[in-house]
Amino acid sequence: MSKLNKRLARLTPEQLALLQKKLAEKKRTSDFITKRKNPNERPLSFSQERLWFLHQLDPQSSFYNMPMALNLKGEINPSFLEKAVAELCRRHEILRSYYKINEKGEPVQLITDYDQPPLFFVEITAGSLNEAERQLRTLMKNEVAAP
């Protein structure tokens, strides 16, 4: 039995009633997170505000993109890959979020309804491995530079 449980067991019925009353009062007066007027709008975190502000200064910048390339070996089933990405987006709201200015002029984030994101597949047909790698690097550079 924990120390707290032992102390509670020693309380008289009057003391226990008084404790419960005080806890109920404290619960009513505690600071709670209030319900938003518009549940679809969410305030930005400080990091999101910084990104939004920097985007306002230079909308064409790709500075905060986080590019990543994977070298997958073997045969890829495009429909399985699409399903995996779709499931990630369904489970993680941040992947379906965007910013807008609300009626107060403040940036807020909105979460879109789940929708399967479009994936684009590009087939590289080159005569040599060097040519294929060159085409792939060009595609990757263009994608990384997109805001």
XYZ file of N, CA and C in Angstrom:
441
model
N 0.844 -1.179 0.000
C 0.000 0.000 0.000
C 0.892 1.246 0.000
N 0.581 2.212 -0.855
C 1.408 3.411 -0.952
C 1.187 4.311 0.252
N 2.089 5.270 0.428
C 1.986 6.213 1.549
C 0.681 7.004 1.477
N 0.315 7.416 0.260
C -0.908 8.195 0.093
C -2.124 7.366 0.476
N -2.175 6.121 0.039
C -3.298 5.258 0.382
C -3.385 5.038 1.895
N -2.241 4.884 2.560
C -2.228 4.708 4.013
C -2.771 5.953 4.718
N -2.362 7.136 4.240
C -2.847 8.383 4.834
C -4.343 8.556 4.629
N -4.805 8.209 3.408
C -6.236 8.327 3.125
C -7.046 7.365 3.985
N -6.512 6.181 4.234
C -7.215 5.184 5.042
C -7.374 5.639 6.491
N -6.480 6.504 6.971
C -6.543 6.974 8.356
C -7.495 8.152 8.544
N -8.020 8.739 7.443
C -8.915 9.888 7.563
C -10.270 9.466 8.109
N -10.841 10.363 8.915
C -12.204 10.121 9.407
C -13.176 10.405 8.262
N -14.403 9.942 8.347
C -15.383 10.237 7.292
C -15.569 11.744 7.071
N -15.513 12.537 8.151
C -15.656 13.991 8.025
C -14.455 14.588 7.276
N -13.258 14.125 7.606
C -12.053 14.614 6.937
C -12.062 14.226 5.459
N -12.502 13.008 5.159
C -12.576 12.544 3.778
C -13.581 13.371 2.981
N -14.732 13.681 3.595
C -15.743 14.512 2.921
C -15.189 15.906 2.654
N -14.456 16.475 3.638
C -13.866 17.798 3.464
C -12.809 17.786 2.349
N -11.998 16.739 2.307
C -10.994 16.610 1.251
C -11.658 16.536 -0.120
N -12.688 15.737 -0.248
C -13.397 15.611 -1.524
C -14.016 16.947 -1.938
N -14.560 17.679 -0.956
C -15.152 18.993 -1.258
C -14.084 19.960 -1.762
N -12.934 19.987 -1.089
C -11.845 20.883 -1.505
C -11.307 20.509 -2.886
N -11.191 19.216 -3.154
C -10.723 18.783 -4.474
C -11.719 19.176 -5.562
N -13.004 19.061 -5.269
C -14.032 19.446 -6.251
C -13.976 20.946 -6.523
N -13.771 21.753 -5.469
C -13.653 23.211 -5.651
C -12.423 23.551 -6.475
N -11.325 22.905 -6.177
C -10.092 23.160 -6.923
C -10.269 22.794 -8.389
N -10.967 21.686 -8.655
C -11.194 21.260 -10.034
C -12.018 22.304 -10.783
N -13.018 22.892 -10.128
C -13.860 23.901 -10.775
C -13.096 25.186 -11.053
N -12.128 25.518 -10.202
C -11.412 26.789 -10.356
C -10.083 26.641 -11.070
N -9.701 25.402 -11.410
C -8.423 25.200 -12.085
C -8.470 25.765 -13.494
N -7.297 26.053 -14.020
C -7.201 26.502 -15.405
C -7.341 25.306 -16.315
N -8.385 25.307 -17.101
C -8.600 24.249 -18.072
C -8.344 24.800 -19.459
N -8.041 23.925 -20.371
C -7.927 24.320 -21.763
C -9.343 24.526 -22.265
N -9.617 25.718 -22.727
C -10.976 26.029 -23.163
C -11.210 25.504 -24.574
N -12.455 25.230 -24.846
C -12.834 24.736 -26.164
C -12.738 25.883 -27.167
N -12.186 25.589 -28.332
C -12.056 26.602 -29.373
C -13.414 26.945 -29.958
N -13.562 28.220 -30.373
C -14.806 28.618 -31.033
C -14.955 27.895 -32.360
N -13.862 27.824 -33.105
C -13.858 27.099 -34.370
C -12.934 25.902 -34.202
N -13.502 24.693 -34.024
C -12.645 23.526 -33.762
C -11.759 23.141 -34.934
N -12.042 23.679 -36.117
C -11.212 23.350 -37.274
C -9.930 24.166 -37.301
N -9.942 25.342 -36.660
C -8.746 26.198 -36.628
C -7.928 25.875 -35.394
N -6.644 25.744 -35.594
C -5.741 25.486 -34.473
C -4.654 26.543 -34.471
N -4.275 27.031 -33.300
C -3.198 28.028 -33.265
C -1.880 27.410 -33.699
N -1.000 28.247 -34.219
C 0.312 27.768 -34.636
C 1.227 27.663 -33.421
N 2.113 26.699 -33.449
C 3.160 26.623 -32.433
C 4.168 27.738 -32.744
N 5.079 27.983 -31.834
C 6.090 29.023 -32.086
C 6.927 28.689 -33.316
N 7.256 27.411 -33.475
C 8.036 27.000 -34.646
C 7.251 27.193 -35.930
N 5.954 26.878 -35.892
C 5.116 27.071 -37.068
C 4.971 28.557 -37.391
N 4.843 29.388 -36.353
C 4.767 30.840 -36.584
C 6.032 31.349 -37.269
N 7.179 30.841 -36.838
C 8.444 31.249 -37.448
C 8.481 30.853 -38.924
N 8.088 29.626 -39.224
C 8.066 29.177 -40.616
C 7.091 30.001 -41.451
N 5.925 30.277 -40.879
C 4.925 31.074 -41.597
C 5.475 32.473 -41.883
N 6.117 33.080 -40.883
C 6.677 34.425 -41.046
C 7.754 34.430 -42.133
N 8.659 33.475 -42.097
C 9.717 33.403 -43.104
C 9.152 33.151 -44.497
N 8.078 32.392 -44.558
C 7.436 32.153 -45.854
C 6.812 33.445 -46.388
N 6.300 34.296 -45.482
C 5.747 35.581 -45.919
C 6.840 36.463 -46.514
N 8.052 36.370 -45.964
C 9.167 37.167 -46.480
C 9.651 36.678 -47.837
N 9.671 35.356 -48.026
C 10.176 34.785 -49.283
C 9.361 33.540 -49.641
N 8.200 33.731 -50.282
C 7.321 32.595 -50.583
C 7.926 31.562 -51.531
N 8.922 31.928 -52.298
C 9.521 30.994 -53.259
C 10.699 30.219 -52.679
N 10.995 30.428 -51.411
C 12.131 29.752 -50.798
C 11.799 28.291 -50.479
N 12.769 27.436 -50.660
C 12.624 26.025 -50.270
C 13.566 25.709 -49.110
N 13.959 26.754 -48.390
C 14.966 26.619 -47.343
C 14.582 25.590 -46.277
N 13.316 25.546 -45.891
C 12.913 24.636 -44.817
C 12.391 23.293 -45.313
N 12.513 23.033 -46.609
C 12.194 21.693 -47.088
C 13.185 20.709 -46.495
N 12.739 19.511 -46.263
C 13.615 18.478 -45.717
C 13.665 17.314 -46.703
N 14.462 17.474 -47.755
C 14.491 16.423 -48.782
C 15.172 15.161 -48.264
N 14.716 14.060 -48.819
C 15.297 12.778 -48.459
C 15.139 11.861 -49.665
N 16.148 11.137 -49.970
C 16.086 10.175 -51.071
C 16.314 8.785 -50.507
N 15.556 7.846 -50.994
C 15.721 6.457 -50.599
C 16.119 5.648 -51.820
N 17.033 4.761 -51.640
C 17.433 3.867 -52.713
C 16.810 2.511 -52.408
N 15.674 2.256 -53.044
C 14.975 0.996 -52.815
C 15.434 -0.020 -53.842
N 15.724 -1.195 -53.378
C 16.166 -2.255 -54.286
C 15.050 -3.271 -54.425
N 14.931 -3.791 -55.592
C 13.899 -4.788 -55.842
C 12.704 -4.161 -56.538
N 11.699 -4.965 -56.735
C 10.509 -4.516 -57.449
C 9.602 -3.732 -56.501
N 9.063 -2.632 -56.991
C 8.184 -1.801 -56.182
C 6.766 -1.939 -56.723
N 5.846 -2.207 -55.820
C 4.438 -2.280 -56.188
C 3.842 -0.885 -55.965
N 3.560 -0.132 -57.031
C 3.071 1.246 -56.869
C 1.802 1.359 -56.028
N 0.876 0.407 -56.158
C -0.364 0.517 -55.380
C -0.097 0.316 -53.884
N 0.832 -0.560 -53.525
C 1.183 -0.741 -52.110
C 1.860 0.514 -51.567
N 2.724 1.117 -52.361
C 3.395 2.336 -51.941
C 2.378 3.461 -51.728
N 1.428 3.588 -52.658
C 0.376 4.599 -52.509
C -0.445 4.362 -51.243
N -0.776 3.110 -50.969
C -1.559 2.786 -49.772
C -0.784 3.115 -48.497
N 0.517 2.852 -48.501
C 1.339 3.147 -47.321
C 1.405 4.649 -47.054
N 1.620 5.436 -48.106
C 1.675 6.895 -47.946
C 0.305 7.427 -47.530
N -0.752 6.896 -48.110
C -2.107 7.316 -47.756
C -2.393 7.037 -46.279
N -1.952 5.894 -45.791
C -2.177 5.555 -44.382
C -1.409 6.495 -43.464
N -0.186 6.853 -43.844
C 0.569 7.836 -43.048
C -0.190 9.158 -42.967
N -0.697 9.617 -44.089
C -1.431 10.889 -44.120
C -2.736 10.797 -43.345
N -3.389 9.666 -43.402
C -4.642 9.498 -42.653
C -4.390 9.556 -41.152
N -3.294 8.967 -40.700
C -3.013 8.876 -39.273
C -2.398 10.141 -38.678
N -1.737 10.950 -39.487
C -0.996 12.097 -38.964
C -1.555 13.399 -39.545
N -2.301 14.116 -38.699
C -2.951 15.350 -39.146
C -1.966 16.373 -39.692
N -0.775 16.417 -39.145
C 0.189 17.430 -39.572
C 0.513 17.289 -41.062
N 0.375 16.105 -41.602
C 0.633 15.897 -43.028
C -0.533 16.380 -43.890
N -1.639 16.741 -43.242
C -2.804 17.264 -43.957
C -3.112 18.695 -43.528
N -2.131 19.379 -42.967
C -2.339 20.722 -42.430
C -1.879 21.796 -43.402
N -2.527 22.935 -43.317
C -2.078 24.120 -44.053
C -2.419 25.342 -43.224
N -1.820 26.462 -43.573
C -2.026 27.694 -42.816
C -2.910 28.647 -43.604
N -3.678 29.428 -42.865
C -4.451 30.508 -43.481
C -4.584 31.623 -42.456
N -5.004 32.783 -42.903
C -5.232 33.917 -42.016
C -6.708 33.896 -41.613
N -6.986 33.947 -40.310
C -8.376 33.948 -39.862
C -8.953 35.363 -39.896
N -10.200 35.510 -39.426
C -10.870 36.814 -39.488
C -10.215 37.861 -38.586
N -9.406 37.427 -37.616
C -8.677 38.361 -36.752
C -7.341 38.773 -37.366
N -7.000 38.206 -38.529
C -5.734 38.509 -39.173
C -4.571 37.695 -38.646
N -4.872 36.624 -37.899
C -3.822 35.774 -37.331
C -3.660 34.512 -38.165
N -2.428 34.019 -38.285
C -2.256 32.738 -38.984
C -2.736 31.593 -38.093
N -3.475 30.677 -38.680
C -3.943 29.479 -37.981
C -3.700 28.290 -38.894
N -3.700 27.112 -38.301
C -3.567 25.926 -39.136
C -4.914 25.233 -39.232
N -5.167 24.724 -40.399
C -6.390 23.969 -40.656
C -5.995 22.562 -41.077
N -6.789 21.611 -40.656
C -6.547 20.221 -41.005
C -7.567 19.839 -42.074
N -7.092 19.405 -43.201
C -8.009 18.990 -44.259
C -8.558 17.610 -43.932
N -9.685 17.294 -44.514
C -10.222 15.946 -44.384
C -9.256 14.988 -45.059
N -9.338 13.760 -44.644
C -8.440 12.765 -45.225
C -8.741 12.617 -46.713
N -7.697 12.650 -47.477
C -7.794 12.404 -48.908
C -6.482 11.767 -49.326
N -6.567 10.800 -50.182
C -5.352 10.119 -50.610
C -4.476 11.083 -51.398
N -3.243 11.289 -50.940
C -2.364 12.221 -51.649
C -1.941 11.657 -52.997
N -1.786 12.536 -53.963
C -1.353 12.018 -55.267
C 0.139 11.696 -55.250
N 0.464 10.559 -55.775
C 1.865 10.195 -55.966
C 2.112 10.152 -57.463
N 3.263 10.652 -57.860
C 3.607 10.676 -59.271
C 4.790 9.751 -59.492
N 4.650 8.884 -60.447
C 5.714 7.951 -60.772
C 6.311 8.372 -62.109
N 7.640 8.391 -62.145
C 8.353 8.767 -63.361
C 9.223 7.595 -63.759
N 9.056 7.172 -64.980
C 9.893 6.086 -65.482
C 11.065 6.701 -66.231
N 12.255 6.325 -65.819
C 13.460 6.836 -66.461
C 13.929 5.792 -67.465
N 13.906 6.199 -68.697
C 14.376 5.288 -69.754
C 15.610 5.908 -70.384
N 16.729 5.401 -69.997
C 17.994 5.937 -70.510
C 18.805 4.792 -71.097
N 19.668 5.169 -72.000
C 20.509 4.176 -72.644
C 21.556 3.595 -71.720
N 22.032 4.377 -70.775
C 23.090 3.893 -69.894
C 22.749 4.227 -68.447
N 23.463 3.580 -67.556
C 23.267 3.828 -66.128
C 23.650 5.263 -65.780
N 24.727 5.782 -66.369
C 25.142 7.170 -66.110
C 24.063 8.156 -66.540
N 23.453 7.922 -67.689
C 22.387 8.797 -68.186
C 21.163 8.721 -67.265
N 20.840 7.540 -66.794
C 19.701 7.373 -65.875
C 19.954 8.122 -64.568
N 21.173 8.014 -64.042
C 21.518 8.726 -62.809
C 21.455 10.240 -63.015
N 21.895 10.713 -64.174
C 21.842 12.142 -64.464
C 20.389 12.631 -64.493
N 19.534 11.858 -65.161
C 18.114 12.222 -65.216
C 17.495 12.223 -63.818
N 17.842 11.222 -63.033
C 17.317 11.114 -61.677
C 17.771 12.296 -60.818
N 19.055 12.658 -60.909
C 19.559 13.799 -60.132
C 18.873 15.100 -60.540
N 18.623 15.283 -61.827
C 17.917 16.476 -62.301
C 16.504 16.524 -61.726
N 15.799 15.395 -61.754
C 14.453 15.336 -61.177
C 14.469 15.653 -59.684
N 15.445 15.094 -58.982
C 15.536 15.322 -57.537
C 15.848 16.785 -57.229
N 16.771 17.400 -57.967
C 17.106 18.812 -57.746
C 15.891 19.702 -57.959
N 15.127 19.426 -59.001
C 13.919 20.220 -59.277
C 12.895 20.071 -58.155
N 12.736 18.865 -57.678
C 11.751 18.619 -56.616
C 12.178 19.289 -55.305
N 13.446 19.194 -54.969
C 13.963 19.788 -53.737
C 13.869 21.310 -53.768
N 14.023 21.910 -54.930
C 13.998 23.366 -55.049
C 12.581 23.939 -55.040
N 11.574 23.087 -55.174
C 10.180 23.579 -55.201
C 9.772 24.065 -53.815
N 9.119 25.234 -53.731
C 8.686 25.725 -52.407
C 7.562 24.863 -51.832
